[in-house]
Every structure is written in structure tokens, then in C-alpha cells.
Amino acid sequence: EVQLVESGGDLVQPGGSLRLSCAASGFRITTYSMNWVRQAPGKGLEWISSITSSSITKHADSVKGRFTMSRDDAKNSVFLQMDTLRAEDTAVYFCAKEQRRLSFDAYDIWGQGTMVTVSS
Amino acid sequence: DIQMTQSPSTLSASVGDRVTITCRASQSISTWLAWYQQKPGKAPKLLIYQASTLQGGVPSRFSGSGSGTEFTLTITSLQPDDFATYYCQQCNTYSTFGQGTKVEVK
């Protein structure tokens, strides 16, 4: 079964750091681009990071310089290192797989999400 | 950056109604548009990609159309399971989502 499982969400103080993990099964992450999308409480979806099959990363302006996406091919997992966290980073963070091996594509597989709360 | 604008933000409808949601891109994205359905506490579910291609397993009452900057999602006969929030997403350059349309019970 093709599946994504996120972990690592927690309560963290402003200025702190957190590392989210997304474990893939049923496919190889080296074949597709992978993404992180977040959703603040009661708000819409916001794309924040992607990593291509060639390991090229891109981050939204809202997290650039603070968040870093990476992957471990041996573990078939992607990660999101989140530094200098702010209250406005509070959200559910979803990992998502692109459907086809194109430059950009729709996301056909999503994880269940992991909650990050930034508060003192 | 490409901005996506959805309308309406909220839509009140009854079972059996025909529902249309509009999404506008700030610049041409050809047909690089997807639609998702999200229910509370759940991850989004892909309904339509490439503007008009139905994802496998999605009921045929859902359809999408458009190209360039104007797109629509239509539900021909709203069913009880369709009350949810719908998002459009441009896939032309990285990703941007619309702000969402909540379809609620009238």
C-alpha cells in the first residue's frame, strides 16, 4: 500500500527548533518530488517546501532561511528541519507526494499530518 | 509568485443541487490545475488534476474545466458526503492553493 506517515510534531517555544519526519512506503521517494504543506488552525492550505527526485529543494518565502527540507533515500523518508520557530508557524504539517514524474504535478498521496504548536 | 483566488468562500446548498466553484490564477497556468476535497481533521483528497482529469475512484458527478487563468469545479448532484471544503491548486510552478470554498448545508 502506498502510504506516508508523518511524525515529530510537538509543542515548542518561540525561537526553538523541531524536525519533522515523513516515512514513505509502497514507492521510492527518489522517483517523485515530495512536498510539505501546512494548515494553520481554521485556515487554508499553504505549500511550504519541495524536494525533487534530483534533490533540488525549494521553500516558500514565509519559511525561507528558517526551514530546510531533506531526504534519506536509504530510509525512504523526507524531513523538515524547522528553526527559529514563530507563533505563526503553528499548524498541521502534511507530507505529500506528487503524482507523476513531471516538473510539477498534483499531490495524489498525503500523510495524516502532524501538529506543531509554537507557544510559550 | 502565482496567486490563486477561489469563489465563493462559502456556498450553501442542498442535496441534489448543482454546485459550481470558480478558481482564478494571477497568470496563465495552462491546464496545470488540481482540485481537492478536505473534511475536518483529514488530509486533502485529490479529485481532479490537469484541470479536467478525474482521479481514479472519484465519482463522475465531479468535473473540472478551464484553462489559462479561469477554472471551475462542478458537482452535478450534491450528495451528503460532498459537504466539505474544496481547494484549487496551481501546479505550473511549484504550488499555490486557493483559499478554499466551504460547501455547507443550506
PDB file of C-alpha atoms in Angstrom:
ATOM      1  CA  GLU A   1       0.000   0.000   0.000  1.00  0.00           C
ATOM      2  CA  VAL A   2       1.261   3.457  -0.901  1.00  0.00           C
ATOM      3  CA  GLN A   3       1.415   5.455   2.317  1.00  0.00           C
ATOM      4  CA  LEU A   4       3.011   8.457   4.029  1.00  0.00           C
ATOM      5  CA  VAL A   5       3.344   8.713   7.801  1.00  0.00           C
ATOM      6  CA  GLU A   6       4.478  11.961   9.437  1.00  0.00           C
ATOM      7  CA  SER A   7       5.933  12.290  12.924  1.00  0.00           C
ATOM      8  CA  GLY A   8       7.786  14.783  15.071  1.00  0.00           C
ATOM      9  CA  GLY A   9       5.128  17.387  15.782  1.00  0.00           C
ATOM     10  CA  ASP A  10       5.226  18.880  19.268  1.00  0.00           C
ATOM     11  CA  LEU A  11       4.775  21.973  21.435  1.00  0.00           C
ATOM     12  CA  VAL A  12       7.860  24.201  21.137  1.00  0.00           C
ATOM     13  CA  GLN A  13       8.741  27.665  22.412  1.00  0.00           C
ATOM     14  CA  PRO A  14       9.195  30.627  20.047  1.00  0.00           C
ATOM     15  CA  GLY A  15      12.732  30.641  18.664  1.00  0.00           C
ATOM     16  CA  GLY A  16      13.020  26.879  19.103  1.00  0.00           C
ATOM     17  CA  SER A  17      13.641  24.092  16.615  1.00  0.00           C
ATOM     18  CA  LEU A  18      11.852  20.932  15.543  1.00  0.00           C
ATOM     19  CA  ARG A  19      12.475  18.204  12.966  1.00  0.00           C
ATOM     20  CA  LEU A  20       9.543  16.572  11.207  1.00  0.00           C
ATOM     21  CA  SER A  21       9.819  13.183   9.507  1.00  0.00           C
ATOM     22  CA  CYS A  22       7.741  11.607   6.748  1.00  0.00           C
ATOM     23  CA  ALA A  23       8.197   7.883   6.124  1.00  0.00           C
ATOM     24  CA  ALA A  24       7.083   6.572   2.737  1.00  0.00           C
ATOM     25  CA  SER A  25       6.013   3.035   1.920  1.00  0.00           C
ATOM     26  CA  GLY A  26       4.864   1.393  -1.303  1.00  0.00           C
ATOM     27  CA  PHE A  27       7.022   3.594  -3.531  1.00  0.00           C
ATOM     28  CA  ARG A  28      10.526   5.074  -3.678  1.00  0.00           C
ATOM     29  CA  ILE A  29      10.858   8.760  -2.779  1.00  0.00           C
ATOM     30  CA  THR A  30      13.758   9.012  -5.244  1.00  0.00           C
ATOM     31  CA  THR A  31      11.243   8.618  -8.098  1.00  0.00           C
ATOM     32  CA  TYR A  32       8.912  11.509  -7.283  1.00  0.00           C
ATOM     33  CA  SER A  33       9.014  15.053  -5.973  1.00  0.00           C
ATOM     34  CA  MET A  34       7.894  15.312  -2.361  1.00  0.00           C
ATOM     35  CA  ASN A  35       6.369  18.274  -0.572  1.00  0.00           C
ATOM     36  CA  TRP A  36       5.413  19.740   2.787  1.00  0.00           C
ATOM     37  CA  VAL A  37       2.106  21.603   3.076  1.00  0.00           C
ATOM     38  CA  ARG A  38       0.824  23.205   6.266  1.00  0.00           C
ATOM     39  CA  GLN A  39      -2.571  24.282   7.535  1.00  0.00           C
ATOM     40  CA  ALA A  40      -2.920  26.727  10.413  1.00  0.00           C
ATOM     41  CA  PRO A  41      -5.932  26.161  12.704  1.00  0.00           C
ATOM     42  CA  GLY A  42      -9.118  27.073  10.831  1.00  0.00           C
ATOM     43  CA  LYS A  43      -7.163  28.254   7.777  1.00  0.00           C
ATOM     44  CA  GLY A  44      -6.370  27.058   4.270  1.00  0.00           C
ATOM     45  CA  LEU A  45      -3.541  25.044   2.780  1.00  0.00           C
ATOM     46  CA  GLU A  46      -0.093  26.564   2.316  1.00  0.00           C
ATOM     47  CA  TRP A  47       2.690  24.896   0.317  1.00  0.00           C
ATOM     48  CA  ILE A  48       5.995  25.435   2.101  1.00  0.00           C
ATOM     49  CA  SER A  49       8.709  23.122   0.738  1.00  0.00           C
ATOM     50  CA  SER A  50       9.531  20.652  -2.005  1.00  0.00           C
ATOM     51  CA  ILE A  51      12.370  18.333  -2.966  1.00  0.00           C
ATOM     52  CA  THR A  52      12.690  16.921  -6.469  1.00  0.00           C
ATOM     53  CA  SER A  53      13.866  13.465  -7.485  1.00  0.00           C
ATOM     54  CA  SER A  54      17.213  15.176  -8.183  1.00  0.00           C
ATOM     55  CA  SER A  55      17.292  16.527  -4.604  1.00  0.00           C
ATOM     56  CA  ILE A  56      16.702  20.136  -5.634  1.00  0.00           C
ATOM     57  CA  THR A  57      14.861  21.937  -2.851  1.00  0.00           C
ATOM     58  CA  LYS A  58      12.624  24.988  -2.871  1.00  0.00           C
ATOM     59  CA  HIS A  59      10.980  26.785   0.030  1.00  0.00           C
ATOM     60  CA  ALA A  60       8.199  29.333   0.274  1.00  0.00           C
ATOM     61  CA  ASP A  61       9.215  32.869   1.191  1.00  0.00           C
ATOM     62  CA  SER A  62       7.403  32.519   4.531  1.00  0.00           C
ATOM     63  CA  VAL A  63       9.896  29.863   5.698  1.00  0.00           C
ATOM     64  CA  LYS A  64      12.966  30.548   3.566  1.00  0.00           C
ATOM     65  CA  GLY A  65      16.132  30.701   5.662  1.00  0.00           C
ATOM     66  CA  ARG A  66      14.413  29.042   8.640  1.00  0.00           C
ATOM     67  CA  PHE A  67      13.154  25.688   7.293  1.00  0.00           C
ATOM     68  CA  THR A  68      15.161  23.088   5.367  1.00  0.00           C
ATOM     69  CA  MET A  69      13.764  20.077   3.561  1.00  0.00           C
ATOM     70  CA  SER A  70      15.925  16.992   3.037  1.00  0.00           C
ATOM     71  CA  ARG A  71      15.628  13.288   2.401  1.00  0.00           C
ATOM     72  CA  ASP A  72      17.272   9.990   3.333  1.00  0.00           C
ATOM     73  CA  ASP A  73      16.988   7.597   0.429  1.00  0.00           C
ATOM     74  CA  ALA A  74      18.026   4.576   2.499  1.00  0.00           C
ATOM     75  CA  LYS A  75      15.218   5.279   4.992  1.00  0.00           C
ATOM     76  CA  ASN A  76      12.808   6.229   2.171  1.00  0.00           C
ATOM     77  CA  SER A  77      11.944   9.306   4.211  1.00  0.00           C
ATOM     78  CA  VAL A  78      11.843  13.075   3.873  1.00  0.00           C
ATOM     79  CA  PHE A  79      12.417  15.571   6.647  1.00  0.00           C
ATOM     80  CA  LEU A  80      11.656  19.184   7.510  1.00  0.00           C
ATOM     81  CA  GLN A  81      14.124  20.917   9.810  1.00  0.00           C
ATOM     82  CA  MET A  82      12.351  23.893  11.356  1.00  0.00           C
ATOM     83  CA  ASP A  83      14.456  26.547  13.094  1.00  0.00           C
ATOM     84  CA  THR A  84      13.690  29.931  14.637  1.00  0.00           C
ATOM     85  CA  LEU A  85      10.061  28.962  15.021  1.00  0.00           C
ATOM     86  CA  ARG A  86       7.398  31.635  15.352  1.00  0.00           C
ATOM     87  CA  ALA A  87       3.828  31.586  16.673  1.00  0.00           C
ATOM     88  CA  GLU A  88       2.574  31.874  13.087  1.00  0.00           C
ATOM     89  CA  ASP A  89       4.222  28.528  12.259  1.00  0.00           C
ATOM     90  CA  THR A  90       1.598  26.801  14.408  1.00  0.00           C
ATOM     91  CA  ALA A  91      -0.158  24.393  12.050  1.00  0.00           C
ATOM     92  CA  VAL A  92      -0.767  20.839  10.984  1.00  0.00           C
ATOM     93  CA  TYR A  93       2.070  19.824   8.674  1.00  0.00           C
ATOM     94  CA  PHE A  94       1.296  17.402   5.851  1.00  0.00           C
ATOM     95  CA  CYS A  95       3.746  15.474   3.710  1.00  0.00           C
ATOM     96  CA  ALA A  96       2.553  14.918   0.131  1.00  0.00           C
ATOM     97  CA  LYS A  97       3.749  13.012  -2.936  1.00  0.00           C
ATOM     98  CA  GLU A  98       3.492  14.333  -6.487  1.00  0.00           C
ATOM     99  CA  GLN A  99       1.509  12.050  -8.756  1.00  0.00           C
ATOM    100  CA  ARG A 100       3.735  11.803 -11.820  1.00  0.00           C
ATOM    101  CA  ARG A 101       7.365  12.247 -12.709  1.00  0.00           C
ATOM    102  CA  LEU A 102       6.888  15.727 -14.138  1.00  0.00           C
ATOM    103  CA  SER A 103       8.398  19.092 -13.263  1.00  0.00           C
ATOM    104  CA  PHE A 104       5.381  19.846 -11.071  1.00  0.00           C
ATOM    105  CA  ASP A 105       2.179  17.907 -10.510  1.00  0.00           C
ATOM    106  CA  ALA A 106      -0.828  17.355  -8.300  1.00  0.00           C
ATOM    107  CA  TYR A 107      -0.422  15.550  -4.975  1.00  0.00           C
ATOM    108  CA  ASP A 108      -2.022  12.117  -5.029  1.00  0.00           C
ATOM    109  CA  ILE A 109      -0.840  10.767  -1.670  1.00  0.00           C
ATOM    110  CA  TRP A 110      -0.937  12.696   1.620  1.00  0.00           C
ATOM    111  CA  GLY A 111       0.063  11.759   5.134  1.00  0.00           C
ATOM    112  CA  GLN A 112      -2.281  12.148   8.091  1.00  0.00           C
ATOM    113  CA  GLY A 113      -0.491  15.283   9.300  1.00  0.00           C
ATOM    114  CA  THR A 114       1.474  16.167  12.425  1.00  0.00           C
ATOM    115  CA  MET A 115       0.659  19.116  14.696  1.00  0.00           C
ATOM    116  CA  VAL A 116       3.247  21.774  15.509  1.00  0.00           C
ATOM    117  CA  THR A 117       2.380  24.302  18.198  1.00  0.00           C
ATOM    118  CA  VAL A 118       4.685  27.259  18.824  1.00  0.00           C
ATOM    119  CA  SER A 119       3.870  28.877  22.143  1.00  0.00           C
ATOM    120  CA  SER A 120       5.493  29.935  25.400  1.00  0.00           C
TER     121      SER A 120
ATOM    122  CA  ASP B   1       4.555  34.093  -7.483  1.00  0.00           C
ATOM    123  CA  ILE B   2       1.281  32.803  -8.875  1.00  0.00           C
ATOM    124  CA  GLN B   3      -1.761  33.713  -6.770  1.00  0.00           C
ATOM    125  CA  MET B   4      -4.961  31.662  -6.791  1.00  0.00           C
ATOM    126  CA  THR B   5      -8.350  33.176  -5.969  1.00  0.00           C
ATOM    127  CA  GLN B   6     -11.369  30.972  -5.293  1.00  0.00           C
ATOM    128  CA  SER B   7     -15.011  31.999  -5.141  1.00  0.00           C
ATOM    129  CA  PRO B   8     -17.231  31.837  -3.291  1.00  0.00           C
ATOM    130  CA  SER B   9     -15.623  31.364   0.136  1.00  0.00           C
ATOM    131  CA  THR B  10     -18.770  29.673   1.415  1.00  0.00           C
ATOM    132  CA  LEU B  11     -21.573  28.035  -0.522  1.00  0.00           C
ATOM    133  CA  SER B  12     -24.865  26.899   0.996  1.00  0.00           C
ATOM    134  CA  ALA B  13     -26.543  24.085  -0.911  1.00  0.00           C
ATOM    135  CA  SER B  14     -28.950  21.163  -0.615  1.00  0.00           C
ATOM    136  CA  VAL B  15     -28.619  17.525  -1.577  1.00  0.00           C
ATOM    137  CA  GLY B  16     -29.264  17.193  -5.299  1.00  0.00           C
ATOM    138  CA  ASP B  17     -28.136  20.732  -6.149  1.00  0.00           C
ATOM    139  CA  ARG B  18     -25.695  21.542  -8.922  1.00  0.00           C
ATOM    140  CA  VAL B  19     -22.685  23.308  -7.401  1.00  0.00           C
ATOM    141  CA  THR B  20     -20.010  25.341  -9.170  1.00  0.00           C
ATOM    142  CA  ILE B  21     -16.792  26.681  -7.644  1.00  0.00           C
ATOM    143  CA  THR B  22     -14.516  29.064  -9.524  1.00  0.00           C
ATOM    144  CA  CYS B  23     -10.739  29.453  -9.310  1.00  0.00           C
ATOM    145  CA  ARG B  24      -8.744  32.214 -10.969  1.00  0.00           C
ATOM    146  CA  ALA B  25      -4.965  32.305 -11.424  1.00  0.00           C
ATOM    147  CA  SER B  26      -2.988  35.569 -11.424  1.00  0.00           C
ATOM    148  CA  GLN B  27      -1.237  34.455 -14.624  1.00  0.00           C
ATOM    149  CA  SER B  28      -1.712  31.715 -17.195  1.00  0.00           C
ATOM    150  CA  ILE B  29      -1.104  28.196 -15.880  1.00  0.00           C
ATOM    151  CA  SER B  30      -2.317  26.337 -18.991  1.00  0.00           C
ATOM    152  CA  THR B  31      -4.166  23.333 -17.501  1.00  0.00           C
ATOM    153  CA  TRP B  32      -1.852  22.815 -14.546  1.00  0.00           C
ATOM    154  CA  LEU B  33      -4.637  22.917 -12.007  1.00  0.00           C
ATOM    155  CA  ALA B  34      -5.872  20.406  -9.429  1.00  0.00           C
ATOM    156  CA  TRP B  35      -8.905  20.263  -7.146  1.00  0.00           C
ATOM    157  CA  TYR B  36      -9.003  18.719  -3.663  1.00  0.00           C
ATOM    158  CA  GLN B  37     -11.716  17.899  -1.145  1.00  0.00           C
ATOM    159  CA  GLN B  38     -10.942  18.180   2.572  1.00  0.00           C
ATOM    160  CA  LYS B  39     -13.062  17.136   5.530  1.00  0.00           C
ATOM    161  CA  PRO B  40     -12.395  18.285   9.116  1.00  0.00           C
ATOM    162  CA  GLY B  41      -9.388  16.615  10.705  1.00  0.00           C
ATOM    163  CA  LYS B  42      -8.442  14.834   7.492  1.00  0.00           C
ATOM    164  CA  ALA B  43      -5.840  15.260   4.781  1.00  0.00           C
ATOM    165  CA  PRO B  44      -6.941  16.686   1.434  1.00  0.00           C
ATOM    166  CA  LYS B  45      -8.079  14.202  -1.216  1.00  0.00           C
ATOM    167  CA  LEU B  46      -7.207  14.686  -4.884  1.00  0.00           C
ATOM    168  CA  LEU B  47     -10.339  14.896  -7.039  1.00  0.00           C
ATOM    169  CA  ILE B  48      -9.213  16.314 -10.386  1.00  0.00           C
ATOM    170  CA  TYR B  49      -5.830  17.000 -11.974  1.00  0.00           C
ATOM    171  CA  GLN B  50      -4.728  18.644 -15.189  1.00  0.00           C
ATOM    172  CA  ALA B  51      -7.860  20.826 -14.865  1.00  0.00           C
ATOM    173  CA  SER B  52     -10.312  18.177 -16.079  1.00  0.00           C
ATOM    174  CA  THR B  53      -8.980  14.649 -15.476  1.00  0.00           C
ATOM    175  CA  LEU B  54     -10.884  12.753 -12.801  1.00  0.00           C
ATOM    176  CA  GLN B  55      -8.680  10.959 -10.291  1.00  0.00           C
ATOM    177  CA  GLY B  56      -9.312   7.225 -10.050  1.00  0.00           C
ATOM    178  CA  GLY B  57     -12.143   6.287  -7.706  1.00  0.00           C
ATOM    179  CA  VAL B  58     -13.696   9.774  -7.703  1.00  0.00           C
ATOM    180  CA  PRO B  59     -17.436   9.795  -8.565  1.00  0.00           C
ATOM    181  CA  SER B  60     -18.360  11.057 -12.018  1.00  0.00           C
ATOM    182  CA  ARG B  61     -20.613  13.773 -10.538  1.00  0.00           C
ATOM    183  CA  PHE B  62     -17.385  15.753 -10.070  1.00  0.00           C
ATOM    184  CA  SER B  63     -15.981  17.515 -13.123  1.00  0.00           C
ATOM    185  CA  GLY B  64     -13.467  20.233 -13.869  1.00  0.00           C
ATOM    186  CA  SER B  65     -12.963  22.621 -16.742  1.00  0.00           C
ATOM    187  CA  GLY B  66     -10.950  25.622 -17.812  1.00  0.00           C
ATOM    188  CA  SER B  67      -7.517  26.651 -18.992  1.00  0.00           C
ATOM    189  CA  GLY B  68      -5.248  29.659 -18.778  1.00  0.00           C
ATOM    190  CA  THR B  69      -6.498  31.653 -15.796  1.00  0.00           C
ATOM    191  CA  GLU B  70     -10.129  30.595 -15.272  1.00  0.00           C
ATOM    192  CA  PHE B  71     -11.208  27.214 -13.897  1.00  0.00           C
ATOM    193  CA  THR B  72     -14.343  25.632 -12.468  1.00  0.00           C
ATOM    194  CA  LEU B  73     -15.203  22.616 -10.355  1.00  0.00           C
ATOM    195  CA  THR B  74     -18.747  21.347 -10.793  1.00  0.00           C
ATOM    196  CA  ILE B  75     -20.673  18.829  -8.710  1.00  0.00           C
ATOM    197  CA  THR B  76     -23.724  17.875 -10.755  1.00  0.00           C
ATOM    198  CA  SER B  77     -25.893  16.429  -7.976  1.00  0.00           C
ATOM    199  CA  LEU B  78     -24.621  17.164  -4.496  1.00  0.00           C
ATOM    200  CA  GLN B  79     -24.571  14.146  -2.194  1.00  0.00           C
ATOM    201  CA  PRO B  80     -24.432  14.103   1.643  1.00  0.00           C
ATOM    202  CA  ASP B  81     -20.769  13.013   1.531  1.00  0.00           C
ATOM    203  CA  ASP B  82     -19.857  16.090  -0.563  1.00  0.00           C
ATOM    204  CA  PHE B  83     -20.282  18.647   2.223  1.00  0.00           C
ATOM    205  CA  ALA B  84     -16.657  19.634   2.740  1.00  0.00           C
ATOM    206  CA  THR B  85     -14.088  22.293   1.859  1.00  0.00           C
ATOM    207  CA  TYR B  86     -12.675  22.381  -1.661  1.00  0.00           C
ATOM    208  CA  TYR B  87      -9.315  23.792  -2.715  1.00  0.00           C
ATOM    209  CA  CYS B  88      -7.789  24.515  -6.097  1.00  0.00           C
ATOM    210  CA  GLN B  89      -4.028  24.238  -6.592  1.00  0.00           C
ATOM    211  CA  GLN B  90      -1.809  25.515  -9.367  1.00  0.00           C
ATOM    212  CA  CYS B  91       0.910  23.020 -10.368  1.00  0.00           C
ATOM    213  CA  ASN B  92       2.514  25.152 -13.065  1.00  0.00           C
ATOM    214  CA  THR B  93       5.358  26.467 -10.926  1.00  0.00           C
ATOM    215  CA  TYR B  94       5.810  24.744  -7.586  1.00  0.00           C
ATOM    216  CA  SER B  95       2.433  25.091  -5.854  1.00  0.00           C
ATOM    217  CA  THR B  96      -0.102  27.604  -4.649  1.00  0.00           C
ATOM    218  CA  PHE B  97      -3.511  26.804  -3.192  1.00  0.00           C
ATOM    219  CA  GLY B  98      -6.681  28.835  -3.354  1.00  0.00           C
ATOM    220  CA  GLN B  99      -8.149  29.962  -0.046  1.00  0.00           C
ATOM    221  CA  GLY B 100     -10.834  27.270  -0.094  1.00  0.00           C
ATOM    222  CA  THR B 101     -14.604  27.027  -0.570  1.00  0.00           C
ATOM    223  CA  LYS B 102     -16.701  25.534   2.193  1.00  0.00           C
ATOM    224  CA  VAL B 103     -19.810  23.752   0.908  1.00  0.00           C
ATOM    225  CA  GLU B 104     -22.316  23.724   3.757  1.00  0.00           C
ATOM    226  CA  VAL B 105     -25.861  22.527   4.276  1.00  0.00           C
ATOM    227  CA  LYS B 106     -28.479  25.067   3.279  1.00  0.00           C
TER     228      LYS B 106
END
